Coordinates of C-alpha atoms and ligand atoms in Angstrom, one line a residue:
M783 CA -8.5 10.5 -14.4
D784 CA -8.7 13.3 -11.8
F785 CA -6.9 12.9 -8.5
P786 CA -7.4 15.2 -5.5
L787 CA -4.3 16.9 -4.1
N788 CA -4.3 14.9 -0.9
S789 CA -2.2 11.9 0.3
L790 CA -4.4 9.2 -1.1
G791 CA -5.0 11.1 -4.4
L792 CA -1.3 11.5 -4.9
T793 CA -0.6 7.8 -4.3
H794 CA -3.4 6.9 -6.8
A795 CA -2.0 9.3 -9.4
F796 CA 1.5 7.6 -8.9
L797 CA 0.0 4.1 -9.3
A798 CA -2.1 5.2 -12.3
A799 CA 1.0 6.5 -14.0
R800 CA 2.8 3.2 -13.7
V801 CA 0.3 0.3 -13.7
R802 CA -0.7 -1.1 -17.1
P803 CA -3.5 -3.4 -18.2
G804 CA -2.6 -7.0 -17.5
D805 CA -0.3 -6.2 -14.5
F806 CA -0.1 -8.1 -11.3
C807 CA -0.6 -5.8 -8.3
I808 CA -0.8 -6.2 -4.5
D809 CA -2.7 -4.2 -2.0
A810 CA -0.9 -5.0 1.3
T811 CA -3.6 -3.3 3.5
A812 CA -7.0 -4.1 2.0
G813 CA -9.2 -2.3 4.6
N814 CA -12.5 -1.6 3.0
G815 CA -11.1 -2.4 -0.5
H816 CA -11.0 1.0 -2.1
D817 CA -7.3 0.7 -3.1
T818 CA -7.8 -2.9 -4.2
A819 CA -10.7 -1.8 -6.4
F820 CA -8.7 1.1 -7.8
L821 CA -5.8 -1.3 -8.7
C822 CA -8.4 -3.6 -10.4
S823 CA -9.6 -0.7 -12.5
L824 CA -6.0 -0.1 -13.6
V825 CA -5.0 -3.7 -14.4
G826 CA -8.4 -4.6 -16.1
D827 CA -9.7 -8.0 -17.0
T828 CA -6.3 -9.4 -18.0
G829 CA -4.7 -8.4 -14.7
R830 CA -4.7 -9.6 -11.2
V831 CA -4.8 -8.0 -7.8
L832 CA -4.2 -9.7 -4.5
A833 CA -5.0 -8.0 -1.2
F834 CA -3.9 -8.7 2.4
D835 CA -5.5 -7.9 5.7
I836 CA -5.4 -9.4 9.1
Q837 CA -9.1 -8.6 9.9
P838 CA -11.9 -10.8 8.7
Q839 CA -14.1 -7.7 8.5
A840 CA -11.7 -6.1 6.1
V841 CA -11.4 -9.2 3.9
E842 CA -15.2 -9.5 3.8
N843 CA -15.7 -5.8 3.0
T844 CA -13.0 -5.8 0.3
N845 CA -14.3 -8.9 -1.5
A846 CA -17.9 -7.5 -1.3
L847 CA -16.8 -4.3 -2.9
L848 CA -14.9 -6.1 -5.6
A849 CA -18.0 -8.2 -6.4
Q850 CA -20.2 -5.1 -6.4
L851 CA -18.0 -3.4 -8.8
G852 CA -17.6 -6.4 -11.1
Y853 CA -14.0 -7.0 -10.2
A854 CA -14.4 -10.4 -8.5
A855 CA -12.5 -12.2 -11.3
I856 CA -9.6 -9.8 -11.1
G857 CA -9.1 -9.1 -7.4
K858 CA -9.2 -11.1 -4.2
A859 CA -8.6 -10.3 -0.5
I860 CA -7.2 -12.9 1.8
Q861 CA -6.8 -12.9 5.6
C862 CA -3.1 -12.9 6.0
S863 CA -0.5 -10.5 7.4
H864 CA 1.4 -8.6 4.8
D865 CA 4.8 -9.7 6.1
R866 CA 4.0 -13.1 4.6
L867 CA 3.8 -11.5 1.1
A868 CA 6.7 -13.6 -0.2
E869 CA 4.6 -16.7 0.2
Y870 CA 2.3 -15.3 -2.5
A871 CA 4.6 -13.5 -4.9
A872 CA 8.0 -14.7 -6.2
P873 CA 10.8 -12.3 -6.3
G874 CA 10.7 -9.8 -9.2
T875 CA 7.1 -10.7 -10.3
V876 CA 4.9 -7.9 -9.1
D877 CA 4.3 -4.7 -11.1
A878 CA 3.0 -2.5 -8.3
I879 CA 2.2 -2.7 -4.5
C880 CA 0.4 -0.3 -2.2
F881 CA 0.3 0.1 1.5
N882 CA -2.1 2.3 3.3
F883 CA -1.1 2.2 7.0
G884 CA -3.2 2.7 10.1
W885 CA -6.6 1.3 11.1
L886 CA -9.6 0.0 9.3
P887 CA -11.9 3.1 8.5
G888 CA -15.1 2.5 10.4
G889 CA -13.6 -0.4 12.2
D890 CA -11.8 -1.1 15.5
H891 CA -9.2 1.7 16.0
S892 CA -7.2 -0.5 18.4
I893 CA -6.1 -2.7 15.5
F894 CA -3.6 -0.9 13.3
T895 CA -0.5 -1.6 11.4
T896 CA 2.7 -1.8 13.4
P897 CA 6.4 -1.6 12.6
A898 CA 7.0 -5.3 13.7
T899 CA 5.2 -6.4 10.6
S900 CA 5.2 -3.2 8.4
L901 CA 9.0 -3.1 8.1
P902 CA 9.4 -6.8 7.0
A903 CA 6.4 -6.4 4.7
I904 CA 8.0 -3.4 3.0
D905 CA 11.2 -5.4 2.5
A906 CA 9.2 -8.3 1.2
A907 CA 7.3 -5.9 -1.2
L908 CA 10.6 -4.5 -2.5
T909 CA 11.9 -8.0 -3.2
A910 CA 8.6 -9.0 -4.9
L911 CA 8.6 -6.0 -7.3
R912 CA 10.0 -6.4 -10.8
P913 CA 12.7 -3.9 -11.9
G914 CA 10.7 -0.8 -12.8
G915 CA 7.9 -1.8 -10.4
A916 CA 6.3 0.8 -8.1
L917 CA 5.5 0.8 -4.4
S918 CA 3.3 3.4 -2.8
L919 CA 3.0 4.0 0.9
C920 CA 0.4 6.2 2.5
L921 CA 1.6 6.8 6.1
Y922 CA -1.2 7.5 8.5
Y923 CA -0.2 8.2 12.0
G924 CA -1.3 9.9 15.2
G925 CA -4.3 9.0 17.2
R926 CA -4.2 5.6 18.9
S927 CA -1.5 4.4 16.5
G928 CA 0.9 7.1 17.6
Y929 CA 4.1 8.0 15.7
A930 CA 6.4 5.0 16.1
E931 CA 5.4 3.3 12.9
R932 CA 5.8 6.5 10.8
D933 CA 9.2 7.2 12.3
A934 CA 10.4 3.6 11.9
I935 CA 9.3 3.5 8.3
L936 CA 10.8 6.8 7.4
A937 CA 14.1 5.8 9.0
H938 CA 14.0 2.5 7.2
L939 CA 13.5 4.1 3.8
E940 CA 16.5 6.3 4.3
Q941 CA 18.6 3.1 4.5
L942 CA 17.5 1.8 1.1
D943 CA 20.3 1.4 -1.5
N944 CA 19.9 4.5 -3.8
R945 CA 21.3 2.5 -6.7
R946 CA 18.4 0.1 -6.5
Y947 CA 15.5 2.3 -5.3
T948 CA 14.3 5.8 -5.9
V949 CA 12.4 6.9 -2.8
M950 CA 10.3 10.1 -2.6
V951 CA 8.7 11.2 0.6
T952 CA 6.2 14.0 0.2
R953 CA 5.3 16.6 2.8
F954 CA 2.5 19.2 2.8
A955 CA 4.3 22.3 4.0
N956 CA 1.3 24.4 5.1
R957 CA -1.3 21.9 6.2
T958 CA -1.8 21.4 9.9
G959 CA -2.5 18.3 12.0
D960 CA -1.4 14.7 11.4
V961 CA -1.5 14.9 7.6
P962 CA -0.8 11.4 6.0
I963 CA 2.5 11.2 4.2
P964 CA 2.6 9.8 0.7
V965 CA 5.7 7.9 -0.3
F966 CA 6.6 6.8 -3.8
I967 CA 9.2 4.2 -4.5
V968 CA 10.5 2.9 -7.9
K969 CA 12.6 -0.2 -8.0
E970 CA 15.3 0.7 -10.5
N971 CA 16.9 -2.7 -11.0
Ligands
SAM1394 N1 -6.6 0.5 1.8 C1 -7.7 0.5 2.6 C2 -9.0 1.0 2.0 O1 -9.0 1.3 0.8 O2 -10.0 1.0 2.6 C3 -7.5 1.1 4.0 C4 -6.5 0.4 4.8 S1 -6.5 0.8 6.5 C5 -5.9 2.4 6.6 C6 -5.3 -0.3 7.2 C7 -5.6 -1.7 7.2 O3 -4.4 -2.4 7.5 C8 -6.6 -2.1 8.2 O4 -7.7 -2.7 7.6 C9 -5.9 -3.1 9.1 O5 -6.6 -4.2 9.5 C10 -4.8 -3.6 8.1 N2 -3.6 -4.3 8.8 C11 -3.1 -4.1 10.0 N3 -2.1 -4.9 10.2 C12 -1.9 -5.6 9.1 C13 -1.0 -6.6 8.7 N4 0.0 -7.0 9.5 N5 -1.1 -7.2 7.4 C14 -2.1 -6.7 6.6 N6 -3.0 -5.8 6.9 C15 -2.9 -5.2 8.2

């Protein structure tokens, strides 16, 4: 697979390196379903992907994309906030989880992810991952969503126990503007 050297491409490359056929994955921010579909392509017919979004439009778009691509038996989006992830995945049972923060592309820009639910959702995701499991975060910021979520998440990640989690935050040194930040986390034990 070829991955562009941008934030989304890097998170996809990270997920592709770690997800195997038959895995159980979660897309915590379904949006238009591109990441959910990508995870479905990695886990294949024997795997499962569950996607969360609070907006009915996003759930509809994601499930329509999955049906169009022939992934309806593998993946499913539900209307639910990602901080309720523990209700859908027992501790230590998920192989990989991705978050793509911000607003629904092509949708209402006044509805976006916020730290009040993002931080508990990240913690719930870390609990749900199996040892060796992978978590990718693509931090969009700026515009109407501002910088509070980015700053709160980055501060939160610095507090994670380094014996349990390897956390990598990537920065594009010479790109200008509000370039999304890819974050890669592996649960070590
Ligand atoms: N991964 C998506 C794709 O491939 O199109 C893009 C995701 S978009 C940047 C962020 C999404 O997060 C929006 O659709 C938004 O509705 C959703 N969102 C906002 N708050 C949320 C929450 N508490 N739980 C789950 N999703 C949420």
